[in-house]
Coordinates of C-alpha atoms and ligand atoms in Angstrom, one line a residue:
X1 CA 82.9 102.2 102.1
X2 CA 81.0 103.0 105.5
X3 CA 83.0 104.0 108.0
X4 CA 81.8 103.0 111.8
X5 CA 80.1 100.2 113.2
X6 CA 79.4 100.3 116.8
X7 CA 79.1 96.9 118.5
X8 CA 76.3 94.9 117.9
X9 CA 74.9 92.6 120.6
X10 CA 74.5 88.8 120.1
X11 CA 73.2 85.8 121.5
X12 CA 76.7 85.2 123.4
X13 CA 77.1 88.7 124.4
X14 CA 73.6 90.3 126.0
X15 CA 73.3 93.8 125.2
X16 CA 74.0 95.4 129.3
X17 CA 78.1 94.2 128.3
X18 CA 78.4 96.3 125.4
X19 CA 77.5 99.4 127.4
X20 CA 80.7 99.1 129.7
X21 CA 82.8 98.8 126.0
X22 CA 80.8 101.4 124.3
X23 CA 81.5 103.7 127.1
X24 CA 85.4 103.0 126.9
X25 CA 85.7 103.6 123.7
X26 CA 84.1 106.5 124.3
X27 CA 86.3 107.7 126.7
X28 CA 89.5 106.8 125.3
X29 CA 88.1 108.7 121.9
X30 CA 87.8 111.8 123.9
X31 CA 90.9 111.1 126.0
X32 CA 92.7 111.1 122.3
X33 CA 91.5 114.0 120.5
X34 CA 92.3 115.9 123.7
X35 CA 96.4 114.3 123.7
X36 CA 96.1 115.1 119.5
X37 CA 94.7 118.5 120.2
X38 CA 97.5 119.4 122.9
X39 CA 100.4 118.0 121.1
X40 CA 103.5 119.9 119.9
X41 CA 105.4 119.1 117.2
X42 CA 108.6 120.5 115.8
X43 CA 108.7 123.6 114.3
X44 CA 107.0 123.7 110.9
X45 CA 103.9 124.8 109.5
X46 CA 100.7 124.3 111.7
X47 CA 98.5 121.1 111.7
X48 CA 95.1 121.3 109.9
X49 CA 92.9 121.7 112.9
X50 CA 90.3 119.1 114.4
X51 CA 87.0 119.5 113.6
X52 CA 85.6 117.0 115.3
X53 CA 85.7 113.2 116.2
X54 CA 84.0 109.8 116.4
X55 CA 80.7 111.2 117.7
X56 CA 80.6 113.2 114.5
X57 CA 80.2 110.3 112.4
X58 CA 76.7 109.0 112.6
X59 CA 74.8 105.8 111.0
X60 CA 75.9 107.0 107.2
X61 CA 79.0 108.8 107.4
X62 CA 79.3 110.0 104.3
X63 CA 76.9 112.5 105.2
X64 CA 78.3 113.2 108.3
X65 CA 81.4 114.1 106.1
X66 CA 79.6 116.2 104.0
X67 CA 78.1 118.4 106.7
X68 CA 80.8 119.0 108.2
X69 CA 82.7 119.7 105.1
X70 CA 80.1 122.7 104.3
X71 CA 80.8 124.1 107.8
X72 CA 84.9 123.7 107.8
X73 CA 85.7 123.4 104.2
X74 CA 86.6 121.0 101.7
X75 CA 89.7 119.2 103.5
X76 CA 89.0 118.5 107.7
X77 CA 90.9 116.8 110.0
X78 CA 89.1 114.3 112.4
X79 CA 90.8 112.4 115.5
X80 CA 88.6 109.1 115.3
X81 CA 89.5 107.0 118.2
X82 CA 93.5 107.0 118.0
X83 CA 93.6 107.5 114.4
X84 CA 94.2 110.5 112.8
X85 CA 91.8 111.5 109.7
X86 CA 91.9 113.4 107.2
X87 CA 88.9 113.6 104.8
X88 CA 88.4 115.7 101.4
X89 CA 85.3 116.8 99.8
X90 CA 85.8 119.0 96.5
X91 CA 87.1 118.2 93.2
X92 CA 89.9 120.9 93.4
X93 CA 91.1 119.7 96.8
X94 CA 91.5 116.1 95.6
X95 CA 93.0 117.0 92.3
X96 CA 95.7 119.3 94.4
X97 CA 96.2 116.4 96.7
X98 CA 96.1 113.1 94.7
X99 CA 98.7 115.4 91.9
X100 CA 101.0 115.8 94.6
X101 CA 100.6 113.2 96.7
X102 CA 99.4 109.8 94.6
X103 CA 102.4 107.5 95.7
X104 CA 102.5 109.0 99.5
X105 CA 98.4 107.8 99.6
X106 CA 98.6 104.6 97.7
X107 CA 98.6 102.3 100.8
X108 CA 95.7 101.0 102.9
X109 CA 94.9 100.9 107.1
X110 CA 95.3 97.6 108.0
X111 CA 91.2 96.9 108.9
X112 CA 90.9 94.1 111.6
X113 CA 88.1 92.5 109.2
X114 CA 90.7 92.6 106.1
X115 CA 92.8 90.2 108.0
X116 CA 90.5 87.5 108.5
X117 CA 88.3 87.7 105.6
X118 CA 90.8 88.4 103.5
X119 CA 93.7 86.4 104.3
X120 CA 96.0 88.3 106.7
X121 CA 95.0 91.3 104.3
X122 CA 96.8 89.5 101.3
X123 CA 94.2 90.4 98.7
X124 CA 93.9 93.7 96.3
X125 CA 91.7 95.8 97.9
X126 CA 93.5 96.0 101.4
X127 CA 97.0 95.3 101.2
X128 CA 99.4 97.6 102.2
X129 CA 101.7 99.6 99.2
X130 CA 104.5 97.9 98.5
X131 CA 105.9 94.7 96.3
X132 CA 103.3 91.8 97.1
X133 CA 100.9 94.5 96.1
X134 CA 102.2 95.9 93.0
X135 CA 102.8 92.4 91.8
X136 CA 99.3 91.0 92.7
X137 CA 97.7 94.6 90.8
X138 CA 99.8 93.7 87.8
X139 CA 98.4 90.5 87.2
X140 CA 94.5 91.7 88.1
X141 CA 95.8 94.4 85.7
X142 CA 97.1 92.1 82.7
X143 CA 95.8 88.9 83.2
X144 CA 92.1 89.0 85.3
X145 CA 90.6 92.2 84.2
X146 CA 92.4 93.1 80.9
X147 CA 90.5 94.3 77.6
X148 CA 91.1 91.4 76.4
X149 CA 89.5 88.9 79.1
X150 CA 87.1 91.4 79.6
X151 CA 86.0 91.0 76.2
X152 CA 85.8 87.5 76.5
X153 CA 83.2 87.2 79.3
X154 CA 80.8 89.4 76.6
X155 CA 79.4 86.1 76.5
X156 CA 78.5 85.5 80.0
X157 CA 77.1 88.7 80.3
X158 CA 74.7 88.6 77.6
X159 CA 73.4 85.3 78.9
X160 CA 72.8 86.6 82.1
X161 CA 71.2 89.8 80.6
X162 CA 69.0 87.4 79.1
X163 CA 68.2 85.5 82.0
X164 CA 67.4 88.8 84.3
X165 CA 65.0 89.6 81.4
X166 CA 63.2 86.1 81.8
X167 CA 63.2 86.4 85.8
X168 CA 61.8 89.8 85.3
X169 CA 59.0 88.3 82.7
X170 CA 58.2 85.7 85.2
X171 CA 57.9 87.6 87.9
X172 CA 55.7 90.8 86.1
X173 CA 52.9 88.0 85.5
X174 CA 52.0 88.3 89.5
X175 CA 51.7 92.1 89.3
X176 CA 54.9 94.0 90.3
X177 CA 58.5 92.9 90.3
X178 CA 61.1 93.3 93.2
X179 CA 63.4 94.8 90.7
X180 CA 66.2 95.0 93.6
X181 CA 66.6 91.4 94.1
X182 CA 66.8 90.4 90.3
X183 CA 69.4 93.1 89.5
X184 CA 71.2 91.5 92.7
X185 CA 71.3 87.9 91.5
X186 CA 72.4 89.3 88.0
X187 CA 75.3 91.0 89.3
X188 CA 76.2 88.0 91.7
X189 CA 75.8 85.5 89.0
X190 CA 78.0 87.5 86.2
X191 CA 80.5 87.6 88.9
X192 CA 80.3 84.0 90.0
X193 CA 80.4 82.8 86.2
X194 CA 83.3 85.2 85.8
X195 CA 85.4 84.2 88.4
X196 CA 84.2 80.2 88.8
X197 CA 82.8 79.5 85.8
X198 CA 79.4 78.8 87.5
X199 CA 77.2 80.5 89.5
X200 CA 75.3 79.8 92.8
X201 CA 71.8 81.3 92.8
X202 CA 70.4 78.2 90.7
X203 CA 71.0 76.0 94.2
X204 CA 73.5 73.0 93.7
X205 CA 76.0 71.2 95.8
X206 CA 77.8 74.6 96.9
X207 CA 74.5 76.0 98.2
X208 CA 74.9 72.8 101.1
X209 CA 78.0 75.3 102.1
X210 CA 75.4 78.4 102.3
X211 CA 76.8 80.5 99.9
X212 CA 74.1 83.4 99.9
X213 CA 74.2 83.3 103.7
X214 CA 78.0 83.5 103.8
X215 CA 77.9 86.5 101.4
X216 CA 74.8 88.1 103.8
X217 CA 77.0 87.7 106.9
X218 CA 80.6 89.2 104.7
X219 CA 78.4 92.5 103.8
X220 CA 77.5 92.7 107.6
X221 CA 81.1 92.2 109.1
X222 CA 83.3 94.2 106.4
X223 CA 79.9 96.5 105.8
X224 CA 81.2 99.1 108.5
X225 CA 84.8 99.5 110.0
X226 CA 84.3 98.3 113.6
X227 CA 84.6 100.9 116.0
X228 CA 87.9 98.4 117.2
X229 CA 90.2 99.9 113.7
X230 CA 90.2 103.5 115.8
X231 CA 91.8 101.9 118.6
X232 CA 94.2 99.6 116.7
X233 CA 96.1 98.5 120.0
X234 CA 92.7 97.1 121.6
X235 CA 91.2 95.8 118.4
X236 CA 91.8 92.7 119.4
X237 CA 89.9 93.3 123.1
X238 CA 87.2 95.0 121.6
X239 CA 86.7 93.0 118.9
X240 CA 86.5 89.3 120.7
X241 CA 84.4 91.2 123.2
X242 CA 81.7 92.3 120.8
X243 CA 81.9 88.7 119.2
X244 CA 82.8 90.0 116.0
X245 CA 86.3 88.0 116.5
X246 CA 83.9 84.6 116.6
X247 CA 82.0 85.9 113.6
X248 CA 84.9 86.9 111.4
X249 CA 86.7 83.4 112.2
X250 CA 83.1 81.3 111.5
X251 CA 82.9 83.3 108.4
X252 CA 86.4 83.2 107.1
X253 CA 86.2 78.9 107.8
X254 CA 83.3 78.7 105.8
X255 CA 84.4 80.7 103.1
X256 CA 87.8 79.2 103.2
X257 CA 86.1 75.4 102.6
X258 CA 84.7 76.7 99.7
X259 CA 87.3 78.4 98.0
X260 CA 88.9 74.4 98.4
X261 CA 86.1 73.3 96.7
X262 CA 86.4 75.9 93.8
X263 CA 90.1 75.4 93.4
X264 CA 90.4 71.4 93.7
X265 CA 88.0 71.3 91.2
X266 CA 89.5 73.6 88.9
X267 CA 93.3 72.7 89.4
X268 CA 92.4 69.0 87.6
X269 CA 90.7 71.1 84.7
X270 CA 93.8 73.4 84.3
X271 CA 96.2 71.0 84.8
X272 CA 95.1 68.6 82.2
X273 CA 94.8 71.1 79.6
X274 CA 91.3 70.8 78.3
X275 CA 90.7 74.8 78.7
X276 CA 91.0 77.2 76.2
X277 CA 92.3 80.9 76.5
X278 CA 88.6 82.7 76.0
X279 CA 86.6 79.7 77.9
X280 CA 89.2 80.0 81.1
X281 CA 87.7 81.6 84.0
X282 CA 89.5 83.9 86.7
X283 CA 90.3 80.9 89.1
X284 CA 92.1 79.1 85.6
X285 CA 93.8 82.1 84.9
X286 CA 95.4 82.7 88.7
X287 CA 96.5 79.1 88.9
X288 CA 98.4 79.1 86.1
X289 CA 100.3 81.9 86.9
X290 CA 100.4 80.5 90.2
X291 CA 101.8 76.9 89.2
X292 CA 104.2 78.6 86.1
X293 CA 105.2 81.5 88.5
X294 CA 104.8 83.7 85.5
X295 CA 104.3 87.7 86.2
X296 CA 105.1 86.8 89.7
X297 CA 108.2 87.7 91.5
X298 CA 107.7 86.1 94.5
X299 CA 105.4 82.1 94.2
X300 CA 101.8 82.9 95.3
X301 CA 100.6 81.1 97.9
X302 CA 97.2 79.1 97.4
X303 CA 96.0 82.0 100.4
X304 CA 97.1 84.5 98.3
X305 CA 95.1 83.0 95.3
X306 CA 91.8 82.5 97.4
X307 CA 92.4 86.1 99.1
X308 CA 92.2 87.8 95.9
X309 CA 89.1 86.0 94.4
X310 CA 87.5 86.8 97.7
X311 CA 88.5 90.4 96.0
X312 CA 86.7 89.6 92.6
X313 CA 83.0 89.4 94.2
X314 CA 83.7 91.6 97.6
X315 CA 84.7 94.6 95.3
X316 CA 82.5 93.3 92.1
X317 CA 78.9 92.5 93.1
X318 CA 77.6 94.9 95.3
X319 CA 79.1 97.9 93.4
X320 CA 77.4 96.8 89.6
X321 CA 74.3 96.0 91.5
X322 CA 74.1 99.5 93.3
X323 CA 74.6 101.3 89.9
X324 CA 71.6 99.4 88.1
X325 CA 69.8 100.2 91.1
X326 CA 70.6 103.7 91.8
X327 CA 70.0 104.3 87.8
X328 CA 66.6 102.9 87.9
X329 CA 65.5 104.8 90.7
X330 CA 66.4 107.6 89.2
X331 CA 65.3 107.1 86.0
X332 CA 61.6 105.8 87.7
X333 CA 61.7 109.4 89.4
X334 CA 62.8 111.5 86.0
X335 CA 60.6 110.3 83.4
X336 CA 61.5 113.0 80.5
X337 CA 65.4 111.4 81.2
X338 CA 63.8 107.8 81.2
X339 CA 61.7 108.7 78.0
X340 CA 64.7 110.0 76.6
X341 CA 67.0 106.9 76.8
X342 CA 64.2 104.1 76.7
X343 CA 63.5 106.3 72.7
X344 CA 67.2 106.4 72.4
X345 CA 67.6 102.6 73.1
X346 CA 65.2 100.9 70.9
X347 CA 66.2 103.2 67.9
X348 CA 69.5 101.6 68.2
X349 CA 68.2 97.9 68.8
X350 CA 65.5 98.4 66.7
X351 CA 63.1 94.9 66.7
X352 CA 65.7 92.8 67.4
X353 CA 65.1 91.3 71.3
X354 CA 68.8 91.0 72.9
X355 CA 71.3 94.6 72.8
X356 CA 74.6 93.6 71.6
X357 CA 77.6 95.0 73.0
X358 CA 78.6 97.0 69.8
X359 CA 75.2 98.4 70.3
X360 CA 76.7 100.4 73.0
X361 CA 78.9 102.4 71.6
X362 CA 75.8 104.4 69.8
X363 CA 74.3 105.2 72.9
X364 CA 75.8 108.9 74.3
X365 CA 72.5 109.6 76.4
X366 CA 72.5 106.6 78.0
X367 CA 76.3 106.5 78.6
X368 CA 75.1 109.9 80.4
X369 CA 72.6 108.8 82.3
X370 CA 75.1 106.1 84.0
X371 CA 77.7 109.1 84.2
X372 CA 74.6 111.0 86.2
X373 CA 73.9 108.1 88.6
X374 CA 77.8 107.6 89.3
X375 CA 77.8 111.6 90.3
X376 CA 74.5 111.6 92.8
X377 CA 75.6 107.6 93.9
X378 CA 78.8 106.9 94.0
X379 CA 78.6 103.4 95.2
X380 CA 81.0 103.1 97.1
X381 CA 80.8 107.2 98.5
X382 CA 84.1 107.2 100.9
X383 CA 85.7 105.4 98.3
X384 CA 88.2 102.7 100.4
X385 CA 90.6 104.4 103.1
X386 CA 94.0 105.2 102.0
X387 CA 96.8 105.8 104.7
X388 CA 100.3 108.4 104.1
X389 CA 102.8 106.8 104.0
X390 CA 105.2 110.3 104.3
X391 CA 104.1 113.7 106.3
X392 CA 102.7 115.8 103.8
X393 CA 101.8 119.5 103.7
X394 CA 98.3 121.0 102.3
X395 CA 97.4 124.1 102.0
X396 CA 100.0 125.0 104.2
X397 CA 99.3 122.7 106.5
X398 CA 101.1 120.1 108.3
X399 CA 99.7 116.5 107.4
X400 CA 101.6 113.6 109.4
X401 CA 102.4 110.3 108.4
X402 CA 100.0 107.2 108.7
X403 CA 97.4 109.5 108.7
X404 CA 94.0 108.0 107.4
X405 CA 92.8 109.5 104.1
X406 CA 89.0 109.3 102.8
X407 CA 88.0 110.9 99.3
X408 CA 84.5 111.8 99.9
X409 CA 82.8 110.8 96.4
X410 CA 79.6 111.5 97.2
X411 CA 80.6 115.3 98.4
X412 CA 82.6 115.9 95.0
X413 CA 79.3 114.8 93.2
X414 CA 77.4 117.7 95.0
X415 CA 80.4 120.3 94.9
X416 CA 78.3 123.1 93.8
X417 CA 81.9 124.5 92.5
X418 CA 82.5 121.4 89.9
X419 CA 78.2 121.1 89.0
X420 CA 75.5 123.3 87.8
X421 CA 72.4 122.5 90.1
X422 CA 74.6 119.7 91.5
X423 CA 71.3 118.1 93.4
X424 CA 69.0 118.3 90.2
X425 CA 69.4 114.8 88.0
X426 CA 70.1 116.1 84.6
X427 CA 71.9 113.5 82.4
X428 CA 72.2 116.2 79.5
X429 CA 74.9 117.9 81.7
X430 CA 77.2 114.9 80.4
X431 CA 76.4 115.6 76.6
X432 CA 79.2 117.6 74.8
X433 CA 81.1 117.3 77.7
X434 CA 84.6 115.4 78.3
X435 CA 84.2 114.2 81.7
X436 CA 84.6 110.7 82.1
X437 CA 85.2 108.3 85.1
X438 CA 88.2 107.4 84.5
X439 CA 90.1 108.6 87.1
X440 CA 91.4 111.7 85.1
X441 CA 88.4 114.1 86.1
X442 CA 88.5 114.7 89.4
X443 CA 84.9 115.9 89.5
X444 CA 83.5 112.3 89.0
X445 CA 85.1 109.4 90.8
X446 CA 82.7 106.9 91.2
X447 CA 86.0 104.2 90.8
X448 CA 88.3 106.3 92.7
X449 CA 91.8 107.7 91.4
X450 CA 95.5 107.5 91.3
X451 CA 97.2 104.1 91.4
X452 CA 94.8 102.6 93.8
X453 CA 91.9 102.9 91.2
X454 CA 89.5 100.5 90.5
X455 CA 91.1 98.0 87.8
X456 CA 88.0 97.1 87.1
X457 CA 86.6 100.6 85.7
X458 CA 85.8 98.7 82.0
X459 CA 84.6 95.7 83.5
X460 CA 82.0 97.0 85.8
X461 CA 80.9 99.8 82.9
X462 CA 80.4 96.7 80.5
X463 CA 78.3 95.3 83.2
X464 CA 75.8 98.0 84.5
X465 CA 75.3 99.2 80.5
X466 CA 74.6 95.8 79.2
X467 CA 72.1 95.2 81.9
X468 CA 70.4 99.2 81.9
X469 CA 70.2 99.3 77.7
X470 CA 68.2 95.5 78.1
X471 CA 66.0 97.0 81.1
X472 CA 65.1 99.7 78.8
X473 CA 64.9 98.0 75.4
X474 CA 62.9 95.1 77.1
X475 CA 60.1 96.7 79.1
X476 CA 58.2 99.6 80.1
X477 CA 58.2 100.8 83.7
X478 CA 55.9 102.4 85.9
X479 CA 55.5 102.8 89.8
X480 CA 52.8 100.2 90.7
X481 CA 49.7 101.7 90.9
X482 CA 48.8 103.8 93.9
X483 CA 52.5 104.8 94.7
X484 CA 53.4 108.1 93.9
X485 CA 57.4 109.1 93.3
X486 CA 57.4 111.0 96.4
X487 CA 56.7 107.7 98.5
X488 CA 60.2 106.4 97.8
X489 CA 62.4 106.3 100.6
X490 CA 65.8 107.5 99.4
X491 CA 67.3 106.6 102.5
X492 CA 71.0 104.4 102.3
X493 CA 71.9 101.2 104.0
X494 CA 75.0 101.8 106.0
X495 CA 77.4 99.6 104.3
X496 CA 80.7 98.8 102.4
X497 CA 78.9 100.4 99.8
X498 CA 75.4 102.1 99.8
X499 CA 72.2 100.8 98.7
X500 CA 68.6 102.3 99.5
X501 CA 67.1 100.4 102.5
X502 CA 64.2 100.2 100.4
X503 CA 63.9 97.9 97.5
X504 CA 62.6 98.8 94.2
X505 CA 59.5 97.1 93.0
X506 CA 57.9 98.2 89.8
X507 CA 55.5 97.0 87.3
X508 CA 57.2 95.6 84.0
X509 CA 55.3 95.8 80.5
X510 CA 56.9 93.6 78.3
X511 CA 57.9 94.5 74.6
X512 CA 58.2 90.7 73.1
Ligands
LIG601 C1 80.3 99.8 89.1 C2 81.3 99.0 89.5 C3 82.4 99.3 90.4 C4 82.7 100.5 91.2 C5 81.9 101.8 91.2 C6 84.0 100.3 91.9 C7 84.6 101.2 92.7 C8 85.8 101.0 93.3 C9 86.4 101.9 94.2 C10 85.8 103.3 94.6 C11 87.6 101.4 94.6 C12 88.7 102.1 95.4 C13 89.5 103.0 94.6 C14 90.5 103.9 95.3 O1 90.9 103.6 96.4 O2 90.8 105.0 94.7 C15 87.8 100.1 93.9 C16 88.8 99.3 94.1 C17 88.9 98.0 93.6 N1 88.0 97.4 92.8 FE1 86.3 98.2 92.1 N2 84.4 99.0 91.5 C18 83.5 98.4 90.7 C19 83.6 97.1 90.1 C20 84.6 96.3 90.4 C21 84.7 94.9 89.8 C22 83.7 94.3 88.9 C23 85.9 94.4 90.3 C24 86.5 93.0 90.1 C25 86.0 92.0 89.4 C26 86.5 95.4 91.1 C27 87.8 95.2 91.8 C28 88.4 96.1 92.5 C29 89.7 95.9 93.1 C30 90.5 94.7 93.1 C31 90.0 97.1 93.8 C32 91.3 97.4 94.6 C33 92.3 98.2 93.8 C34 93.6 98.5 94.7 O3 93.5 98.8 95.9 O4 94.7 98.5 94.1 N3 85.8 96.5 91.1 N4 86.6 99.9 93.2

């Protein structure tokens, strides 16, 4: 998750009124880090000492991070804005920190964006620690993203595998395909069919509401934390000054009247029984629990039951899409590793046309291959903020309460102390080797760690494996002709989570 987004001018706001805000805030950041820097606390062990502030940051922060990690070491303290920071960057500093200190750094910042986008910060992903959050992780936990359910949308995902191939077939008879924008509508529409039971890129009545635009203008407003969430007691100024107040509210409207839609339609289904326990989708499953009050201590709200399927696509779509992305850009730029798994694919599948899940299991190299592009591309590289809850010390260092906490993923990935060649993309580094993603290994954390995890580590394997082992089973790639693998433009979007700003178009050869 990116970290800062300086105002953006819009066609309320011209561009000469940001300059008096930009140059408050900073002000005010300097003004802070100077108070931070000069305060005394009680006797105790030392603070960790600043290394630098907002300005430090730049347009992809997780960069920023790492830089500065190489110069100060592998856990740095930053005053951005008002708000204390601590970031970590090396396997061994996270595992000696997330041991001790799991439960102290299992709550969230309250982001200004969270609480209109995601109903007063009521979903997953962004509420606080606490009861209403370990009761709304337990039913993602047991009920949405079990083994079980997941097991039942194998269905869904081989039908959408099947349809990427055909759009991918279509497309490769004009010449090159934009592989970026398929891989994007697979992931959306395995999430939409998931959580809705239908999905929205075919057009329909719930493309009159906008859908792709709305989920275009959500990446762009919870894509960066607003420079506002280091100032928390001017958020709101800032925020309605830069228009982003006016933005978040249109947005949250629109995607409120559709989440209506979605759950009037689906309360007559579940109500009058006709559903069966593998055909339900998410929205089924949360309003039964929501209308028997099973697993749930406290009745939840039809705000909490739209703020957490907001959750499903926000966390689920972009991340999936990133790893097929990130994998076949790697795999376009490695072609012993691509030679490798495409062999190691069809050996399995043989001449049948469609990989079956229980293909899968047969597949180490290509299981290492996705370990690989977890380890250079995190998708989400700053993983999502965490905030202490408790002063903690590290290192012998004095770390204060509500301090905000970033894992640097992206930085562990590269920790020359954890990796051999960490920059070189070798897949084989993961064969005969136990690390996994799971959360256990802190040298790979593409899904984060500790109790704030990812619950959806199985789900969103199943997905980017289905969709690589077809890619490679269906076609042949190449770089269209006259672009040599040096021409691509590695460069990221800043974002929730990181793409390339370039998209990926290749030629596809069809097998069948
Ligand atoms: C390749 C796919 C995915 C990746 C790499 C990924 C990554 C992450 C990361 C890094 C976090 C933060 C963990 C932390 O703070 O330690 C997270 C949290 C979360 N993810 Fe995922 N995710 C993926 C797919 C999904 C999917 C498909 C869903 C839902 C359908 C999902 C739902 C969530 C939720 C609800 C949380 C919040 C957990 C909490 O705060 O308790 N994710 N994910």
């Amino acid at each position: 998750m990116a970290l800062l987004q300086w105002p953006q001018p819009d066609e309320s706001r011209p561009m000469i009124l940001l300059f008096p805000t930009i140059l408050l805030v900073i002000l005010l950041n300097y003004a802070f880090t100077e108070c931070y820097r000069k305060r005394k606390l009680p006797p105790g062990p030392p603070k960790l000492p600043l290394v630098g502030n907002l300005h430090q940051l730049g347009n992809l922060p997780h960069l920023s991070l790492h830089s500065l990690a190489k110069k100060y070491g592998p856990i740095i303290s930053l005053q951005l804005g008002w708000v204390p920071t601590v970031v970590i960057s090396s396997a061994r500093m996270t595992k000696e920190v997330m041991r001790t200190y799991d439960l102290v750094l299992s709550s969230r910042p309250r982001l200004f964006a969270a609480k209109y986008i995601f109903y007063d910060s009521t979903d997953i992903v962004f509420s606080p620690y606490g009861a209403y959050w370990r009761q709304i992780r337990k039913i993602c936990i047991l009920e949405l993203l079990s083994a079980k359910r997941v097991q039942s949308f194998r269905p869904v995902r081989e039908e959408e595998v099947a349809r990427m191939v055909d759009r991918i077939q279509e497309s490769s008879c004009s010449g090159s395909v934009n592989l970026t924008k398929i891989l994007g509508l697979y992931a959306n529409d395995v999430l939409c069919r998931v959580a809705f039971g239908r999905d929205f890129s075919g057009g329909g009545d719930y493309d009159s509401l906008g859908f792709q635009d709305m989920l275009q203008e959500y990446q762009e407003l919870v894509g960066g934390f607003s420079i506002g969430d280091f100032f928390p007691s001017l958020e709101e100024f800032i925020h309605r000054f830069t228009g982003m107040t006016r933005r978040l509210q249109d947005t949250s409207r629109r995607f409120d009247e559709l989440f209506d839609r979605i759950l009037s339609e689906h309360s007559n289904r579940v109500f009058d029984g006709s559903r069966k326990d593998d055909h339900k989708d998410l929205v089924d499953v949360l309003l039964e629990i929501q209308k028997e009050g099973s697993l749930a201590e406290t009745p939840l709200t039809m705000d909490n039951v739209k703020a957490i399927i907001m959750d499903m696509f926000a966390a689920g779509t972009d991340t999936s899409f990133i790893a097929l992305d990130w994998a076949m850009t790697e795999l376009i730029l490695n072609r012993k590793a691509m030679d490798r798994a495409t062999n190691e694919v069809r050996s399995i599948v043989g001449e049948r046309k469609f990989v079956l899940d229980t293909d899968l299991p047969h597949m180490p190299y290509l299981k290492a291959v996705i370990k690989e592009v977890f380890r250079l591309h995190p998708p989400a590289p700053v993983l999502v903020p965490r905030e202490s809850t408790e002063e903690i010390a590290v290192e012998g260092y004095r770390i204060p309460a509500k301090t905000r906490f970033f894992i640097n993923a992206w930085s562990i990935g590269r920790d020359p102390e954890a990796w051999e060649n960490p920059e070189e993309f070798k897949p084989e580094r993961f064969l005969d080797c136990p690390i996994d993603y799971k959360g256990q290994d802190y040298e790979l954390i593409p899904f984060g760690t500790g109790r704030r995890i990812c619950p959806a580590v199985t789900f969103g394997a199943a997905t980017v494996e289905l969709a690589l082992t077809q890619l490679l089973h269906s076609f042949d790639w190449e770089l269209p002709s006259g672009v040599k693998p040096e021409d691509l433009d590695m460069t990221e979007v800043f974002g929730i989570t990181m793409h390339r700003v370039e998209e990926l178009i290749l030629v596809a050869k069809p097998r069948f």
